[in-house]
mmCIF file with all atom_site columns, C-alpha atoms in Angstrom:
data_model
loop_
_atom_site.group_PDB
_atom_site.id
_atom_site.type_symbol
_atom_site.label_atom_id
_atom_site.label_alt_id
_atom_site.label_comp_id
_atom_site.label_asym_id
_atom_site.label_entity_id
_atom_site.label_seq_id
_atom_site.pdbx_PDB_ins_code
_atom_site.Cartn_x
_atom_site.Cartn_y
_atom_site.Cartn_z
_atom_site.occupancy
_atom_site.B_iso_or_equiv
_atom_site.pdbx_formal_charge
_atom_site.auth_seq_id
_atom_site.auth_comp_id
_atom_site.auth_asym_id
_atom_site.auth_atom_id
_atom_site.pdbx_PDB_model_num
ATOM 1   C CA . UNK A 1 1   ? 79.256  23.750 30.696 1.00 0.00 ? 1   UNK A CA 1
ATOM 2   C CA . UNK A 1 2   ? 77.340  24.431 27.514 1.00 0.00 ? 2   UNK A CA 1
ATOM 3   C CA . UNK A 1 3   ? 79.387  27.634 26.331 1.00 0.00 ? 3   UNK A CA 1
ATOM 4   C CA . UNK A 1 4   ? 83.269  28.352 26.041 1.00 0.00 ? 4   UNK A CA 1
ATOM 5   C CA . UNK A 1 5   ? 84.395  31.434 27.109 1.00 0.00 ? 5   UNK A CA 1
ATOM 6   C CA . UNK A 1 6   ? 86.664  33.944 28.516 1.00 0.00 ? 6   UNK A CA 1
ATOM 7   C CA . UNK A 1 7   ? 85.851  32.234 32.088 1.00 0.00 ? 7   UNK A CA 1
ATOM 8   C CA . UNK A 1 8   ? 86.201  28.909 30.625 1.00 0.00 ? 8   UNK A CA 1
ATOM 9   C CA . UNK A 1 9   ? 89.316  29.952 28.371 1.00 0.00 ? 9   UNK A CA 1
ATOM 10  C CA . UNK A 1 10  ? 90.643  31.210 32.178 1.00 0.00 ? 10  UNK A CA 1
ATOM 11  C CA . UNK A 1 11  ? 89.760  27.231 33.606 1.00 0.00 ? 11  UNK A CA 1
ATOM 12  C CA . UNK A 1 12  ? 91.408  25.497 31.001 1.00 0.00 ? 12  UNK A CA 1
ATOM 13  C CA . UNK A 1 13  ? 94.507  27.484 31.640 1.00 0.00 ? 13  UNK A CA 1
ATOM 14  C CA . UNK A 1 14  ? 94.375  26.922 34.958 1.00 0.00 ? 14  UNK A CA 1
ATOM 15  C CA . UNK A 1 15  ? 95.051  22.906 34.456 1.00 0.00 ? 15  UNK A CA 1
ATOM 16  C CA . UNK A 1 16  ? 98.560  23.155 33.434 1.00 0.00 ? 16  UNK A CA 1
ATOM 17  C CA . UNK A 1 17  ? 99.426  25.597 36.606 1.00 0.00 ? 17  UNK A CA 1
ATOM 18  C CA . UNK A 1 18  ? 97.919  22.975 38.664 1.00 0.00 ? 18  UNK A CA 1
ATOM 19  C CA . UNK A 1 19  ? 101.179 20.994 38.052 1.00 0.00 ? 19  UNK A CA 1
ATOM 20  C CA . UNK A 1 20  ? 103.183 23.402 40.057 1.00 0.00 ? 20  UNK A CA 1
ATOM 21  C CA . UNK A 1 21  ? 100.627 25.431 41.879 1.00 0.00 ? 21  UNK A CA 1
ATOM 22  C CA . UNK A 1 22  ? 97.767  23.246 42.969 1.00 0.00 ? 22  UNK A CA 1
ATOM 23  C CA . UNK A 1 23  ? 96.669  25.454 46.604 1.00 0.00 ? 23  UNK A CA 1
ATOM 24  C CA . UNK A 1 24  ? 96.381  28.283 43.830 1.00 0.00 ? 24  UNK A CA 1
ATOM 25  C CA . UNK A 1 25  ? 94.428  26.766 41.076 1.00 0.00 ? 25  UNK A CA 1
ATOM 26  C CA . UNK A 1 26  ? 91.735  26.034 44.089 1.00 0.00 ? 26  UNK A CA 1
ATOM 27  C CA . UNK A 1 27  ? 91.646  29.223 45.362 1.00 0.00 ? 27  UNK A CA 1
ATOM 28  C CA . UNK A 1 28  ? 91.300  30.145 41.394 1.00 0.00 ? 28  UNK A CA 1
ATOM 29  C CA . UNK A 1 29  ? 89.038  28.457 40.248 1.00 0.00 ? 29  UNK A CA 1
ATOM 30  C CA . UNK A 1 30  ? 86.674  28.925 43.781 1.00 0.00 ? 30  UNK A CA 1
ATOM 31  C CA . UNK A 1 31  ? 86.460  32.804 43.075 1.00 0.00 ? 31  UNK A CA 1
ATOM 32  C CA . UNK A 1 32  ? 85.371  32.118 39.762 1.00 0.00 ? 32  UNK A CA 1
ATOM 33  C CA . UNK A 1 33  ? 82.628  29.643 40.853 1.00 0.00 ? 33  UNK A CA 1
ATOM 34  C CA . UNK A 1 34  ? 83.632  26.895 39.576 1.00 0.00 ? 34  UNK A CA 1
ATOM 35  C CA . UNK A 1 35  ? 84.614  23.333 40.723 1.00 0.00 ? 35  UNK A CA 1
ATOM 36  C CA . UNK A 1 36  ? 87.718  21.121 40.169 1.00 0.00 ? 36  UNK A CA 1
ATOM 37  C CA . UNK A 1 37  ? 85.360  19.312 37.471 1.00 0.00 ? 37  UNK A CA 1
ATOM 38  C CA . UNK A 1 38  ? 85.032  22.429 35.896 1.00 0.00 ? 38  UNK A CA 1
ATOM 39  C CA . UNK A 1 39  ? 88.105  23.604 35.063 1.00 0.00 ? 39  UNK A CA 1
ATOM 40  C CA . UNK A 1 40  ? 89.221  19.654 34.400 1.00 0.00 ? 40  UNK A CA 1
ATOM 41  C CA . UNK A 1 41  ? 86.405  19.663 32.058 1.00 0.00 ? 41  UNK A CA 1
ATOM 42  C CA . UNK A 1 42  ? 87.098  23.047 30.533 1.00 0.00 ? 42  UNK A CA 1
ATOM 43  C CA . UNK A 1 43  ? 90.474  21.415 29.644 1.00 0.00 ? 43  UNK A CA 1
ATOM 44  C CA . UNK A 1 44  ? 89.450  18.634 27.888 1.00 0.00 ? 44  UNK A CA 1
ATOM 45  C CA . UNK A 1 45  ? 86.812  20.265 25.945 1.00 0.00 ? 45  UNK A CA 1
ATOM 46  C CA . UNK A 1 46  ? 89.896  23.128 24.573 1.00 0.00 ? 46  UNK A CA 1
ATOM 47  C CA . UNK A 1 47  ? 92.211  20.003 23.635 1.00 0.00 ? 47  UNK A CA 1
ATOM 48  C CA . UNK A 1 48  ? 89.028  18.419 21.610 1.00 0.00 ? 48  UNK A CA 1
ATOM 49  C CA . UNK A 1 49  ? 88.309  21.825 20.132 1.00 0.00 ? 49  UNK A CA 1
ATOM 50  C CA . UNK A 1 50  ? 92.116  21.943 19.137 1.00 0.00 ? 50  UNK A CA 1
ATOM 51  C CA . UNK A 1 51  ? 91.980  18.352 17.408 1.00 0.00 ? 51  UNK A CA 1
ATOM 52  C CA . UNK A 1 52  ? 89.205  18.773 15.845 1.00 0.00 ? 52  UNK A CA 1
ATOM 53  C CA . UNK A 1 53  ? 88.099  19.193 12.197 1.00 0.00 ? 53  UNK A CA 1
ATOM 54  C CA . UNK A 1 54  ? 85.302  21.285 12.370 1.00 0.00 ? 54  UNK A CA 1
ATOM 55  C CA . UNK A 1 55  ? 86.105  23.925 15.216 1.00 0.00 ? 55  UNK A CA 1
ATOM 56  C CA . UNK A 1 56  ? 87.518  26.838 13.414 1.00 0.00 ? 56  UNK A CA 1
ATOM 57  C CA . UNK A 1 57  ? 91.294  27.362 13.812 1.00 0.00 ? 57  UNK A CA 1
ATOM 58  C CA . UNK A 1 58  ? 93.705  29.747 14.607 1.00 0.00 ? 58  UNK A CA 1
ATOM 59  C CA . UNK A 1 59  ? 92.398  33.282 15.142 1.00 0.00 ? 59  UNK A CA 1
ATOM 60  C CA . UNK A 1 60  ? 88.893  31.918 14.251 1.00 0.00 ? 60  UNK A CA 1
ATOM 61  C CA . UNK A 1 61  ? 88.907  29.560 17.155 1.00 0.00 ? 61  UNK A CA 1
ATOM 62  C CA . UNK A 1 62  ? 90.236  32.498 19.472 1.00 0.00 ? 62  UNK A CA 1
ATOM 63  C CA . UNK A 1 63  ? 87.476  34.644 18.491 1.00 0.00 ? 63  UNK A CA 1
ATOM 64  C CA . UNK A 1 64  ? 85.222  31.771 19.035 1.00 0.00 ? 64  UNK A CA 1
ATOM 65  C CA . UNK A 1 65  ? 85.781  31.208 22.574 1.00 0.00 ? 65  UNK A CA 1
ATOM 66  C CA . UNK A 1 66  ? 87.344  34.305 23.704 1.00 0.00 ? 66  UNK A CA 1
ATOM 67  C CA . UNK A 1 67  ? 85.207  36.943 21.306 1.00 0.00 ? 67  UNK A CA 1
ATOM 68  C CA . UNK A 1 68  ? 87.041  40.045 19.346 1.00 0.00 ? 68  UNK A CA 1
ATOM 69  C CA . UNK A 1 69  ? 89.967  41.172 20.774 1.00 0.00 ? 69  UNK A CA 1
ATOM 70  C CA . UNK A 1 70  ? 90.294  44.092 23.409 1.00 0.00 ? 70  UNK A CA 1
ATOM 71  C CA . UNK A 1 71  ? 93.329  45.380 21.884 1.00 0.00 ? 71  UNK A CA 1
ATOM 72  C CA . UNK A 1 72  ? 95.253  43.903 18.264 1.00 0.00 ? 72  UNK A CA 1
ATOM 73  C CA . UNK A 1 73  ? 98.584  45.867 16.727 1.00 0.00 ? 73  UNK A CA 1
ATOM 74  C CA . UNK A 1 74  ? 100.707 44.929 13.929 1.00 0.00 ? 74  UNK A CA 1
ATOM 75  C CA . UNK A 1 75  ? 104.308 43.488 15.205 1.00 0.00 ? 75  UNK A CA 1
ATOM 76  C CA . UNK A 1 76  ? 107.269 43.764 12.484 1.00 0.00 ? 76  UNK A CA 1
ATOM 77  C CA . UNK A 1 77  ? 109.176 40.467 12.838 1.00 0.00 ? 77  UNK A CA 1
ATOM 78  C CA . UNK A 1 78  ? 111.800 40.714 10.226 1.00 0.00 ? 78  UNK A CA 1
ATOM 79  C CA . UNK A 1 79  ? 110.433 40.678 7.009  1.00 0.00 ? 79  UNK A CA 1
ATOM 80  C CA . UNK A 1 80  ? 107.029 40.045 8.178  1.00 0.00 ? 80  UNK A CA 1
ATOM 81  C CA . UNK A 1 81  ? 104.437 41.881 10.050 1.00 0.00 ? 81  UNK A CA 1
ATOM 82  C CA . UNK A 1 82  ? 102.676 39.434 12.455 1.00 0.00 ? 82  UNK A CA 1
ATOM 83  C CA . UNK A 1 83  ? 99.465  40.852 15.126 1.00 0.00 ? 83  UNK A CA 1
ATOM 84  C CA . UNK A 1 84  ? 99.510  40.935 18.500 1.00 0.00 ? 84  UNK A CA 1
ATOM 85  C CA . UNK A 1 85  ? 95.640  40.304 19.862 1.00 0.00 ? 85  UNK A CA 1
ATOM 86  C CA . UNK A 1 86  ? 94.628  41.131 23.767 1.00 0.00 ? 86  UNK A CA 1
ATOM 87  C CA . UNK A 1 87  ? 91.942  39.898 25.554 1.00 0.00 ? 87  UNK A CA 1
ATOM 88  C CA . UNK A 1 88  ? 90.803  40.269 29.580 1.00 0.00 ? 88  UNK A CA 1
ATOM 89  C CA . UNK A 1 89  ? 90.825  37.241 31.716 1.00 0.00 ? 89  UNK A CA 1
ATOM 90  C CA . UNK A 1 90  ? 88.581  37.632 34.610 1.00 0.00 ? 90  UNK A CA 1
ATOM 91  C CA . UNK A 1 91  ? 91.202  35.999 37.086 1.00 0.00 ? 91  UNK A CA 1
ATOM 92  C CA . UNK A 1 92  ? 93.651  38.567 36.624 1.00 0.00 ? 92  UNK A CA 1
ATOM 93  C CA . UNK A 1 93  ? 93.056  41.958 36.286 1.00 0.00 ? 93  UNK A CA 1
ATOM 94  C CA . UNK A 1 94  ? 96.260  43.374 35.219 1.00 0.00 ? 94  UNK A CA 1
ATOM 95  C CA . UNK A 1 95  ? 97.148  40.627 33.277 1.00 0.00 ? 95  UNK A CA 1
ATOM 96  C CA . UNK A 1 96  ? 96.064  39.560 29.584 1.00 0.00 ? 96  UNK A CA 1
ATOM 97  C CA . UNK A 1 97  ? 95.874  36.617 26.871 1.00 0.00 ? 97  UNK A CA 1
ATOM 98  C CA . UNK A 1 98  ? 98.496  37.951 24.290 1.00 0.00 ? 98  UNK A CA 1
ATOM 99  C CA . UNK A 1 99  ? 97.867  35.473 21.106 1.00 0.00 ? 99  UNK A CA 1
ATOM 100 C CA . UNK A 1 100 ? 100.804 36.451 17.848 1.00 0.00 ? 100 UNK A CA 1
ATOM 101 C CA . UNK A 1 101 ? 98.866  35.943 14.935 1.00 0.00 ? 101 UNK A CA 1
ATOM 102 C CA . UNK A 1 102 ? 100.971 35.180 11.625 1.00 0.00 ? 102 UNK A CA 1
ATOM 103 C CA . UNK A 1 103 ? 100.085 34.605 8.089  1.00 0.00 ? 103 UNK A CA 1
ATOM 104 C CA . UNK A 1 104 ? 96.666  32.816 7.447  1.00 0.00 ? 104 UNK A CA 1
ATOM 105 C CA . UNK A 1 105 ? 95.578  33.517 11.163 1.00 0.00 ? 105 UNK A CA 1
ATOM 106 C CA . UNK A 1 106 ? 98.392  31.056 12.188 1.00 0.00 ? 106 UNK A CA 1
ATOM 107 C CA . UNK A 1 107 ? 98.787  31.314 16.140 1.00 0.00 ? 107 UNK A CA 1
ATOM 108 C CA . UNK A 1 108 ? 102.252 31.814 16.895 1.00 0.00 ? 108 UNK A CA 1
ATOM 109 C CA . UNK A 1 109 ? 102.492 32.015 19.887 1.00 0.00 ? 109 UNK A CA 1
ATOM 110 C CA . UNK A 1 110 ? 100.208 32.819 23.087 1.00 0.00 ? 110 UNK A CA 1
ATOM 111 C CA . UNK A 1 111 ? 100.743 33.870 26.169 1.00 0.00 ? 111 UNK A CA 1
ATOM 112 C CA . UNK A 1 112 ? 99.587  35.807 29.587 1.00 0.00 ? 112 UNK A CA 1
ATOM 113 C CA . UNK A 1 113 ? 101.303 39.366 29.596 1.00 0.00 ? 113 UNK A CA 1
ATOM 114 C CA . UNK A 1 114 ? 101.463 42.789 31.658 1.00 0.00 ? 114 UNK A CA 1
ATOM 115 C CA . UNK A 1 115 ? 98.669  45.334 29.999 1.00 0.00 ? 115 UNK A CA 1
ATOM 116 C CA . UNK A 1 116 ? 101.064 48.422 29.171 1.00 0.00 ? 116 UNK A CA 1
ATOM 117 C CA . UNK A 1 117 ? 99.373  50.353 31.276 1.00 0.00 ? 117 UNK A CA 1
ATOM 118 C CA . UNK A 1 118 ? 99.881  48.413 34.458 1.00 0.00 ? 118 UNK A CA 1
ATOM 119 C CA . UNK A 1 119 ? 103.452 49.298 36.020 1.00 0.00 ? 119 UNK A CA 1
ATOM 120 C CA . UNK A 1 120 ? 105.578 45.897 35.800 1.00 0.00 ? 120 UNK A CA 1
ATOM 121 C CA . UNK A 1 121 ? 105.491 45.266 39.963 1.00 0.00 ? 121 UNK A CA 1
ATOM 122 C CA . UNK A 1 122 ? 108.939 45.938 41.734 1.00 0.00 ? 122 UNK A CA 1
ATOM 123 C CA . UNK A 1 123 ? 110.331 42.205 41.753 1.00 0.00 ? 123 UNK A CA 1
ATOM 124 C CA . UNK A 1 124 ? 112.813 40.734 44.942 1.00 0.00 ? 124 UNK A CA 1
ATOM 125 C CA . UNK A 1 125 ? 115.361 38.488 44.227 1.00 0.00 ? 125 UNK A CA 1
ATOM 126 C CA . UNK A 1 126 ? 114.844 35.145 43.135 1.00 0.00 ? 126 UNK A CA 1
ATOM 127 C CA . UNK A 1 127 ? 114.554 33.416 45.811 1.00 0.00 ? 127 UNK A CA 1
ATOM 128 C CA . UNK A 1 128 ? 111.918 36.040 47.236 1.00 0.00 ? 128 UNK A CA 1
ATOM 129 C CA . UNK A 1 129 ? 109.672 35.625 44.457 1.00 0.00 ? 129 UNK A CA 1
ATOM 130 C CA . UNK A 1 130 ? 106.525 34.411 44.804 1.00 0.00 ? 130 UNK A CA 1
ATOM 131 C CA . UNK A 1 131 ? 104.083 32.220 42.387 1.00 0.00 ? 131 UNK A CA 1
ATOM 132 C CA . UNK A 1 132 ? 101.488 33.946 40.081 1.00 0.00 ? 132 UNK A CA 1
ATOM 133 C CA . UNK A 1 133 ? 103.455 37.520 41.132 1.00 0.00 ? 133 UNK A CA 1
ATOM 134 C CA . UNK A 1 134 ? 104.799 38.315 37.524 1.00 0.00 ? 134 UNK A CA 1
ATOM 135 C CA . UNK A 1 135 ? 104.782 36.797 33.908 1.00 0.00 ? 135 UNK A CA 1
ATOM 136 C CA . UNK A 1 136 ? 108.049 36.434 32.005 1.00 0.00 ? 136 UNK A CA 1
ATOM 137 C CA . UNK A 1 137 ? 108.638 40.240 30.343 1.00 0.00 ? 137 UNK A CA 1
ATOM 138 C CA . UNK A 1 138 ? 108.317 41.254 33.914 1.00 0.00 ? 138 UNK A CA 1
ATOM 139 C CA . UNK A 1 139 ? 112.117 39.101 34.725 1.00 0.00 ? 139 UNK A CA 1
ATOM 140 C CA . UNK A 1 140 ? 113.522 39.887 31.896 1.00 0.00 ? 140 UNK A CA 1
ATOM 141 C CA . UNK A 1 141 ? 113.141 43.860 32.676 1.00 0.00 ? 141 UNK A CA 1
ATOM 142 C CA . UNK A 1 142 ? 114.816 42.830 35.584 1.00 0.00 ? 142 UNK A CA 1
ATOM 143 C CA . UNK A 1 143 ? 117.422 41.159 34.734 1.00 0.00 ? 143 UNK A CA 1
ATOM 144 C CA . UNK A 1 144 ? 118.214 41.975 31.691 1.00 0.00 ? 144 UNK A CA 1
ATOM 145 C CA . UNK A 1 145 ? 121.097 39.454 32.046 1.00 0.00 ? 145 UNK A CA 1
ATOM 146 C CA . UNK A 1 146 ? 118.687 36.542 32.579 1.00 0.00 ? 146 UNK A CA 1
ATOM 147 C CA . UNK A 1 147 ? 117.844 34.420 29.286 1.00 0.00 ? 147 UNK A CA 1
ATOM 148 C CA . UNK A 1 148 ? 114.919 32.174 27.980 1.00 0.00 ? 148 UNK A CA 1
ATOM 149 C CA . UNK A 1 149 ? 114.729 28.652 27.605 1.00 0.00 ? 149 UNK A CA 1
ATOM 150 C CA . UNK A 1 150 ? 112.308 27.186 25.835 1.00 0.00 ? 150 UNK A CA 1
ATOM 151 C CA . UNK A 1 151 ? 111.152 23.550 27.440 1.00 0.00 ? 151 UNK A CA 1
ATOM 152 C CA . UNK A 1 152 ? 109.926 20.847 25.435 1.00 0.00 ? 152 UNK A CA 1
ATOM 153 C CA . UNK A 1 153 ? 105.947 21.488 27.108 1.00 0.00 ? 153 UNK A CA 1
ATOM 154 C CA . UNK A 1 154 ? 104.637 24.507 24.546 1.00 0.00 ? 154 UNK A CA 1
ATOM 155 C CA . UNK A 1 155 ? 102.803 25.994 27.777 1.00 0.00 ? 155 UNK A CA 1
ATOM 156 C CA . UNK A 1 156 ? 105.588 26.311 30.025 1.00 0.00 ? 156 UNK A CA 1
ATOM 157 C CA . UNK A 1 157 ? 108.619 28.278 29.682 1.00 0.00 ? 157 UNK A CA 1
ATOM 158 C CA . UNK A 1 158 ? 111.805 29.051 31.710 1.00 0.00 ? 158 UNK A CA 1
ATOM 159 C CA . UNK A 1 159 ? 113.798 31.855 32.402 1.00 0.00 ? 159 UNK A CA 1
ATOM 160 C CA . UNK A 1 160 ? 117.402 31.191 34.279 1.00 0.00 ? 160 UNK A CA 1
ATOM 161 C CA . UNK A 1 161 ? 119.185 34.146 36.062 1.00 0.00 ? 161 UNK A CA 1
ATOM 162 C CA . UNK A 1 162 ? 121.370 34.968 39.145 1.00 0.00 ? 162 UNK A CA 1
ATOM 163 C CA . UNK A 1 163 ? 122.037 31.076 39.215 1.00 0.00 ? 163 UNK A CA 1
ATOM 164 C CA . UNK A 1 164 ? 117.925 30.573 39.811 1.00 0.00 ? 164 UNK A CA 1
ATOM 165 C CA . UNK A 1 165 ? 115.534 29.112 37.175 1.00 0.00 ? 165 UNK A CA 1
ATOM 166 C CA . UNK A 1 166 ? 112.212 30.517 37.152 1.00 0.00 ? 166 UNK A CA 1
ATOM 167 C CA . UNK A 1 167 ? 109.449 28.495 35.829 1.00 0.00 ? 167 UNK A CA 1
ATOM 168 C CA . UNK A 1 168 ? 106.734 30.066 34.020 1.00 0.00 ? 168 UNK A CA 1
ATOM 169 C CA . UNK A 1 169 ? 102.915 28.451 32.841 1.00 0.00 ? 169 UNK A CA 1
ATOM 170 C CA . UNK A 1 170 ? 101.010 30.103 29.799 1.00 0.00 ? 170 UNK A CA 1
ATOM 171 C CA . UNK A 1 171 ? 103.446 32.980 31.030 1.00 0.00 ? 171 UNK A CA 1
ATOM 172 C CA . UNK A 1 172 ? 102.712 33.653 34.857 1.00 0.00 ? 172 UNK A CA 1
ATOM 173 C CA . UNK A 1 173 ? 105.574 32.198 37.051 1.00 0.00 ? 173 UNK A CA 1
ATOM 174 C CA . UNK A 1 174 ? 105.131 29.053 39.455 1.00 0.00 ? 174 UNK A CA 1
ATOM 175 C CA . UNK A 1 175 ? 108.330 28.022 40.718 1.00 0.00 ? 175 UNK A CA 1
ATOM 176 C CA . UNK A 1 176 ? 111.644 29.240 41.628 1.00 0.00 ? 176 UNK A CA 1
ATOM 177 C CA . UNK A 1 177 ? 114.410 26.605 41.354 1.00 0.00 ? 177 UNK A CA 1
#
């Protein structure tokens, strides 16, 4: 791998879904043409790139790797006005890397989301659900009763309604509990 990008960017996401998902990250990482070695690789290199001192950081090292963003808007948070940048994976279509950008290009938060133009899909009950079939706004329009936890693991995230928990990675669900 010489290059990172929006492919690679898609592998090293990929790594922490293996966790929960591992028949899916195979069958993910295939139809991209790519190995296990690959995305395993595509991993490590991200985590370096994050330690280190001379990758840009922040909103520079997102427009490194993943170029300019598709889509950016301002987001009012309060007393502060953050921006919300979008950018196409090319493992899911109707899905996209949502980075919050806060003062002095600060990453807040990122995350895979529904593009607004993509109807959220019609969702079953919990127990019906199926991996990698919708991201976390997508439960929460659901059941609006449902509420957020936030796990210790910054790349995972958990949502617990109708006595289920759902458990989400980088914001696309793997398990129902």
């Amino acid at each position: 791998m010489h290059g990172f990008a929006r492919r690679e960017f898609t592998l090293m996401l990929l790594r922490r879904m293996a966790d929960y998902q591992p028949d899916l990250v195979v069958e993910a990482y295939t139809r991209l043409g790519a190995r296990k070695a690959d995305y395993l690789a595509a991993f490590n290199r991200w985590q370096t790139m994050l330690r280190s001192r001379r990758a840009p950081q922040g909103l520079d090292l997102l427009h490194a790797v993943l170029g300019p963003e598709d889509h950016l808007h301002p987001l009012r948070l309060g007393d502060v006005t953050a921006t919300v940048c979008h950018w196409r994976l090319p493992l899911w279509p109707d899905l996209r890397w949502q980075a919050i950008i806060g003062a002095a290009n600060v990453v807040i938060d990122g995350t895979l989301v529904r593009t607004p133009d993509t109807p959220a899909p019609v969702l079953p009950e919990p127990p019906d659900l199926t991996p990698w079939s919708c991201v976390v706004a997508d439960t929460l329009a659901r059941w609006p009763d449902a509420h957020q936890v936030n796990p210790d693991v910054a790349s995972r995230w958990l949502v617990e309604t109708a006595g289920h928990r759902l458990w989400f990675t980088h914001g696309l669900l793997q398990l129902v509990e």
